[in-house]
PDB file of C-alpha atoms in Angstrom:
ATOM      1  CA  ASP A  11      -0.131  -0.185   0.169  1.00 88.00           C
ATOM      2  CA  PHE A  12       2.706   2.353   0.896  1.00 90.00           C
ATOM      3  CA  ALA A  13       4.275   1.977  -2.865  1.00 91.00           C
ATOM      4  CA  ALA A  14       1.547   2.079  -4.437  1.00 91.00           C
ATOM      5  CA  ARG A  15       0.794   5.495  -2.689  1.00 90.00           C
ATOM      6  CA  GLY A  16       3.641   6.405  -4.384  1.00 90.00           C
ATOM      7  CA  LEU A  17       5.529   6.686  -0.335  1.00 93.00           C
ATOM      8  CA  PRO A  18       9.070   4.811   0.496  1.00 93.00           C
ATOM      9  CA  VAL A  19       9.406   1.339   1.403  1.00 92.00           C
ATOM     10  CA  HIS A  20      11.761  -0.494   3.020  1.00 88.00           C
ATOM     11  CA  ALA A  21      11.261  -4.378   2.934  1.00 87.00           C
ATOM     12  CA  PRO A  22       9.338  -6.086   5.791  1.00 89.00           C
ATOM     13  CA  PHE A  23      11.704  -6.845   8.738  1.00 92.00           C
ATOM     14  CA  GLY A  24      10.203  -9.327  11.324  1.00 96.00           C
ATOM     15  CA  PHE A  25      10.855 -11.048  14.868  1.00 95.00           C
ATOM     16  CA  GLU A  26       9.451 -13.573  16.832  1.00 95.00           C
ATOM     17  CA  ARG A  27      10.218 -14.547  20.012  1.00 96.00           C
ATOM     18  CA  ILE A  28       9.103 -16.695  22.780  1.00 96.00           C
ATOM     19  CA  ALA A  29       7.676 -15.081  26.281  1.00 92.00           C
ATOM     20  CA  GLU A  30       7.201 -16.538  29.234  1.00 92.00           C
ATOM     21  CA  ASP A  31       3.155 -15.254  30.744  1.00 86.00           C
ATOM     22  CA  PRO A  32       3.502 -14.098  34.844  1.00 84.00           C
ATOM     23  CA  ASP A  33       1.791 -18.022  35.486  1.00 87.00           C
ATOM     24  CA  GLY A  34       5.157 -19.046  33.877  1.00 91.00           C
ATOM     25  CA  SER A  35       3.336 -20.605  30.734  1.00 92.00           C
ATOM     26  CA  GLU A  36       5.320 -20.316  27.539  1.00 95.00           C
ATOM     27  CA  ARG A  37       3.734 -18.395  24.377  1.00 93.00           C
ATOM     28  CA  PRO A  38       4.958 -16.807  20.947  1.00 96.00           C
ATOM     29  CA  VAL A  39       4.776 -13.743  19.289  1.00 95.00           C
ATOM     30  CA  ALA A  40       6.234 -12.297  16.255  1.00 96.00           C
ATOM     31  CA  PHE A  41       6.345  -8.978  14.671  1.00 96.00           C
ATOM     32  CA  ASP A  42       6.236  -8.582  10.805  1.00 96.00           C
ATOM     33  CA  LEU A  43       7.242  -3.892  10.170  1.00 96.00           C
ATOM     34  CA  THR A  44       6.902  -2.516   7.234  1.00 94.00           C
ATOM     35  CA  PHE A  45       8.765   1.240   7.393  1.00 95.00           C
ATOM     36  CA  THR A  46       8.572   3.748   5.764  1.00 95.00           C
ATOM     37  CA  GLY A  47       9.086   8.088   5.748  1.00 94.00           C
ATOM     38  CA  ASP A  48       9.355  11.646   4.902  1.00 95.00           C
ATOM     39  CA  ALA A  49      12.322  12.806   3.677  1.00 93.00           C
ATOM     40  CA  ARG A  50      12.373  16.411   5.543  1.00 95.00           C
ATOM     41  CA  ILE A  51      10.313  13.822   9.028  1.00 95.00           C
ATOM     42  CA  ARG A  52      14.508  12.947  10.015  1.00 92.00           C
ATOM     43  CA  GLU A  53      13.731  12.722  14.297  1.00 89.00           C
ATOM     44  CA  ALA A  54      10.948  10.398  13.900  1.00 90.00           C
ATOM     45  CA  ALA A  55      10.495   6.590  12.186  1.00 88.00           C
ATOM     46  CA  PHE A  56       7.262   5.412  10.275  1.00 93.00           C
ATOM     47  CA  PHE A  57       5.941   1.648   9.489  1.00 93.00           C
ATOM     48  CA  THR A  58       3.455  -0.837  10.709  1.00 92.00           C
ATOM     49  CA  CYS A  59       3.754  -3.405  12.528  1.00 92.00           C
ATOM     50  CA  ARG A  60       1.416  -7.166  11.506  1.00 93.00           C
ATOM     51  CA  HIS A  61       1.437  -9.321  14.920  1.00 92.00           C
ATOM     52  CA  ARG A  62       1.595 -12.778  13.904  1.00 94.00           C
ATOM     53  CA  HIS A  63      -0.359 -13.681  16.829  1.00 93.00           C
ATOM     54  CA  PRO A  64      -2.057 -11.325  18.196  1.00 91.00           C
ATOM     55  CA  GLU A  65      -3.681 -13.967  21.032  1.00 89.00           C
ATOM     56  CA  ASN A  66      -1.013 -14.064  22.536  1.00 86.00           C
ATOM     57  CA  PHE A  67       0.255 -10.047  23.211  1.00 78.00           C
ATOM     58  CA  TRP A  68      -2.978  -7.684  22.903  1.00 79.00           C
ATOM     59  CA  ARG A  69      -4.537  -9.215  26.134  1.00 77.00           C
ATOM     60  CA  ALA A  70      -7.154  -7.361  28.608  1.00 79.00           C
ATOM     61  CA  ASP A  71      -5.507  -8.570  31.528  1.00 77.00           C
ATOM     62  CA  TYR A  72      -1.816  -6.797  29.751  1.00 76.00           C
ATOM     63  CA  GLN A  73      -4.266  -3.520  29.551  1.00 80.00           C
ATOM     64  CA  ASN A  74      -5.153  -3.125  32.540  1.00 82.00           C
ATOM     65  CA  HIS A  75      -2.857   0.454  34.709  1.00 85.00           C
ATOM     66  CA  ALA A  76      -2.631   2.480  38.012  1.00 85.00           C
ATOM     67  CA  ASN A  77      -3.158   4.758  36.513  1.00 84.00           C
ATOM     68  CA  GLY A  78      -6.135   5.202  34.434  1.00 86.00           C
ATOM     69  CA  ALA A  79      -5.495   5.039  31.220  1.00 92.00           C
ATOM     70  CA  THR A  80      -7.502   3.198  28.351  1.00 91.00           C
ATOM     71  CA  ARG A  81      -5.710   3.975  24.979  1.00 93.00           C
ATOM     72  CA  LEU A  82      -3.481   6.288  23.156  1.00 94.00           C
ATOM     73  CA  ALA A  83      -5.644   8.886  21.674  1.00 96.00           C
ATOM     74  CA  SER A  84      -3.346  10.902  20.065  1.00 97.00           C
ATOM     75  CA  ALA A  85       0.497  11.260  18.792  1.00 97.00           C
ATOM     76  CA  VAL A  86       1.378  14.988  18.496  1.00 97.00           C
ATOM     77  CA  LEU A  87       4.057  15.378  15.696  1.00 97.00           C
ATOM     78  CA  VAL A  88       5.806  19.257  15.932  1.00 96.00           C
ATOM     79  CA  ALA A  89       6.325  21.659  12.976  1.00 96.00           C
ATOM     80  CA  ARG A  90       6.000  25.685  11.865  1.00 95.00           C
ATOM     81  CA  ASP A  91       4.105  24.501   9.076  1.00 96.00           C
ATOM     82  CA  PRO A  92       2.009  21.521  10.257  1.00 96.00           C
ATOM     83  CA  ALA A  93       0.010  21.335   6.863  1.00 94.00           C
ATOM     84  CA  ASP A  94       3.092  21.183   4.518  1.00 95.00           C
ATOM     85  CA  PHE A  95       3.615  18.166   6.082  1.00 95.00           C
ATOM     86  CA  HIS A  96      -0.503  17.020   5.208  1.00 92.00           C
ATOM     87  CA  GLU A  97      -0.151  14.506   2.600  1.00 93.00           C
ATOM     88  CA  PHE A  98       2.764  12.245   3.606  1.00 95.00           C
ATOM     89  CA  PHE A  99       0.183  11.836   6.599  1.00 94.00           C
ATOM     90  CA  TYR A 100      -2.765  11.548   4.019  1.00 93.00           C
ATOM     91  CA  HIS A 101      -1.157   8.468   2.374  1.00 93.00           C
ATOM     92  CA  PHE A 102       0.598   6.743   5.092  1.00 93.00           C
ATOM     93  CA  THR A 103      -2.793   7.249   7.631  1.00 91.00           C
ATOM     94  CA  GLY A 104      -4.796   6.351   4.438  1.00 88.00           C
ATOM     95  CA  GLN A 105      -6.814   8.729   5.729  1.00 88.00           C
ATOM     96  CA  HIS A 106      -7.876  11.970   3.956  1.00 88.00           C
ATOM     97  CA  GLU A 107      -9.977  14.366   5.593  1.00 91.00           C
ATOM     98  CA  MET A 108      -8.114  16.095   8.555  1.00 92.00           C
ATOM     99  CA  ARG A 109      -8.945  19.216   9.577  1.00 94.00           C
ATOM    100  CA  SER A 110      -7.131  22.734   9.515  1.00 92.00           C
ATOM    101  CA  ASP A 111      -7.056  24.924  12.103  1.00 93.00           C
ATOM    102  CA  THR A 112      -4.737  28.053  12.822  1.00 93.00           C
ATOM    103  CA  LEU A 113      -3.387  25.375  15.467  1.00 94.00           C
ATOM    104  CA  GLY A 114      -2.543  22.477  13.046  1.00 96.00           C
ATOM    105  CA  VAL A 115      -3.681  20.064  10.797  1.00 96.00           C
ATOM    106  CA  THR A 116      -5.284  16.763  13.318  1.00 96.00           C
ATOM    107  CA  LEU A 117      -6.832  13.350  10.934  1.00 95.00           C
ATOM    108  CA  ASP A 118      -8.444  10.526  12.932  1.00 95.00           C
ATOM    109  CA  THR A 119      -7.052   7.532  11.913  1.00 92.00           C
ATOM    110  CA  GLY A 120      -9.821   5.619  14.018  1.00 91.00           C
ATOM    111  CA  ALA A 121      -7.798   5.040  16.746  1.00 91.00           C
ATOM    112  CA  GLY A 122      -7.008   7.215  17.560  1.00 94.00           C
ATOM    113  CA  LEU A 123      -5.904  11.567  16.083  1.00 95.00           C
ATOM    114  CA  VAL A 124      -3.269  12.565  15.273  1.00 96.00           C
ATOM    115  CA  GLU A 125      -2.166  16.140  15.110  1.00 97.00           C
ATOM    116  CA  LEU A 126       0.264  18.395  13.574  1.00 97.00           C
ATOM    117  CA  LEU A 127       0.445  21.610  15.844  1.00 97.00           C
ATOM    118  CA  THR A 128       2.216  24.747  14.691  1.00 97.00           C
ATOM    119  CA  PRO A 129       4.849  25.043  17.487  1.00 97.00           C
ATOM    120  CA  VAL A 130       2.166  28.037  20.024  1.00 96.00           C
ATOM    121  CA  ALA A 131      -0.297  25.396  20.015  1.00 96.00           C
ATOM    122  CA  VAL A 132       1.976  22.193  21.445  1.00 96.00           C
ATOM    123  CA  ARG A 133       2.756  25.248  23.856  1.00 95.00           C
ATOM    124  CA  GLY A 134      -0.060  26.351  25.174  1.00 94.00           C
ATOM    125  CA  LEU A 135      -2.396  22.748  24.517  1.00 94.00           C
ATOM    126  CA  TYR A 136       0.844  20.422  25.849  1.00 95.00           C
ATOM    127  CA  GLY A 137       3.332  23.178  27.671  1.00 93.00           C
ATOM    128  CA  VAL A 138       6.037  21.744  25.243  1.00 94.00           C
ATOM    129  CA  GLU A 139       8.380  24.872  24.655  1.00 92.00           C
ATOM    130  CA  ALA A 140       9.695  24.408  20.796  1.00 89.00           C
ATOM    131  CA  GLU A 141      11.525  26.065  18.466  1.00 86.00           C
ATOM    132  CA  ARG A 142      10.115  28.655  16.613  1.00 85.00           C
ATOM    133  CA  ASP A 143      10.864  26.443  13.494  1.00 85.00           C
ATOM    134  CA  PRO A 144      11.512  23.549  14.982  1.00 87.00           C
ATOM    135  CA  LYS A 145      12.521  20.415  12.952  1.00 93.00           C
ATOM    136  CA  PRO A 146       9.893  18.094  12.534  1.00 95.00           C
ATOM    137  CA  HIS A 147       9.181  16.043  16.001  1.00 95.00           C
ATOM    138  CA  PHE A 148       6.842  13.901  17.879  1.00 96.00           C
ATOM    139  CA  CYS A 149       6.482  16.445  21.246  1.00 96.00           C
ATOM    140  CA  ALA A 150       3.518  14.621  23.580  1.00 97.00           C
ATOM    141  CA  ILE A 151       1.398  11.779  23.016  1.00 97.00           C
ATOM    142  CA  ARG A 152      -2.308  12.082  24.885  1.00 97.00           C
ATOM    143  CA  ILE A 153      -3.798   9.819  26.684  1.00 97.00           C
ATOM    144  CA  ALA A 154      -7.652   8.861  27.357  1.00 96.00           C
ATOM    145  CA  VAL A 155      -7.845   7.582  30.670  1.00 96.00           C
ATOM    146  CA  GLY A 156     -11.564   7.021  32.186  1.00 92.00           C
ATOM    147  CA  ASP A 157     -11.098   9.396  36.255  1.00 93.00           C
ATOM    148  CA  LEU A 158      -8.473  12.361  36.188  1.00 95.00           C
ATOM    149  CA  ASP A 159      -9.547  12.255  40.080  1.00 95.00           C
ATOM    150  CA  GLN A 160      -7.288   8.856  39.467  1.00 94.00           C
ATOM    151  CA  THR A 161      -4.229   9.352  37.465  1.00 95.00           C
ATOM    152  CA  ARG A 162      -3.374  12.736  39.696  1.00 96.00           C
ATOM    153  CA  PHE A 163      -3.580  11.022  42.364  1.00 95.00           C
ATOM    154  CA  ILE A 164      -1.246   7.737  41.368  1.00 95.00           C
ATOM    155  CA  LEU A 165       0.698  10.397  39.771  1.00 95.00           C
ATOM    156  CA  ALA A 166       0.991  12.060  43.150  1.00 96.00           C
ATOM    157  CA  GLY A 167       1.501   8.871  44.821  1.00 95.00           C
ATOM    158  CA  GLU A 168       4.549   8.233  42.891  1.00 94.00           C
ATOM    159  CA  GLY A 169       6.144  11.495  43.322  1.00 95.00           C
ATOM    160  CA  VAL A 170       5.897  11.798  39.399  1.00 95.00           C
ATOM    161  CA  ASP A 171       5.725  15.889  38.908  1.00 94.00           C
ATOM    162  CA  PHE A 172       2.993  17.266  36.329  1.00 96.00           C
ATOM    163  CA  GLU A 173       1.077  20.556  35.919  1.00 96.00           C
ATOM    164  CA  GLU A 174      -3.129  21.129  34.790  1.00 95.00           C
ATOM    165  CA  ARG A 175      -3.249  22.940  30.920  1.00 93.00           C
ATOM    166  CA  ALA A 176      -6.648  22.909  28.845  1.00 89.00           C
ATOM    167  CA  GLY A 177      -8.079  20.085  31.394  1.00 92.00           C
ATOM    168  CA  ARG A 178      -5.337  18.241  30.251  1.00 95.00           C
ATOM    169  CA  VAL A 179      -3.036  16.716  33.843  1.00 97.00           C
ATOM    170  CA  ILE A 180       0.267  16.280  31.344  1.00 97.00           C
ATOM    171  CA  VAL A 181       3.696  15.411  32.341  1.00 97.00           C
ATOM    172  CA  PRO A 182       6.808  17.266  31.639  1.00 95.00           C
ATOM    173  CA  ALA A 183       9.013  15.532  28.738  1.00 93.00           C
ATOM    174  CA  GLY A 184      12.087  16.588  30.542  1.00 91.00           C
ATOM    175  CA  ALA A 185       9.989  13.520  33.444  1.00 89.00           C
ATOM    176  CA  ALA A 186       9.097  11.300  30.314  1.00 89.00           C
ATOM    177  CA  CYS A 187      11.774  10.290  28.166  1.00 88.00           C
ATOM    178  CA  GLY A 188      11.804  13.671  25.743  1.00 90.00           C
ATOM    179  CA  VAL A 189       7.800  13.771  24.681  1.00 95.00           C
ATOM    180  CA  ALA A 190       5.208  15.255  27.502  1.00 97.00           C
ATOM    181  CA  MET A 191       2.129  12.462  28.370  1.00 97.00           C
ATOM    182  CA  ALA A 192      -0.806  14.697  28.834  1.00 97.00           C
ATOM    183  CA  PHE A 193      -4.144  12.230  30.512  1.00 97.00           C
ATOM    184  CA  ALA A 194      -7.184  13.167  29.667  1.00 96.00           C
ATOM    185  CA  GLU A 195     -10.998  11.509  30.069  1.00 94.00           C
ATOM    186  CA  ASP A 196     -12.191  10.272  26.939  1.00 85.00           C
TER     187      ASP A 196
END
């Protein structure tokens, strides 16, 4: 699909291993990755992942988090002119419909959003300080939670610094491996 859409494609890369469950049983996990990209976005990699044994990896008991996270709601890329990248993301996600405004461009993949935002927007919405003319890069993620009060309680109890902004609880990038983590009720 990437090649048909005019995107560069690298040969698929597969790997597998035997994983051990908490009860000691063993299960195979295996993945095939297909990479593509946009030469203007050098600070990020783009790929799809096919799970060969999804029943062994996507298990409900592995997806319960004390912080209340229910899903990844959004991946946030900062760029001086977000609209410059809409064509790549259209071809990468297959989503032609997008919302564009003065803050940036948003695509709904059906499983979550991709937000391409200006430096002003990421500062206001996510507390991320970006250069006026940044190299395009992912700077934040938004995680959906069922109860924001529970998330606040867990983060405070673990000594994790956070701030509140635009109805979100945000762990700053400096405390989260370089990418701000914004928790918001779903």
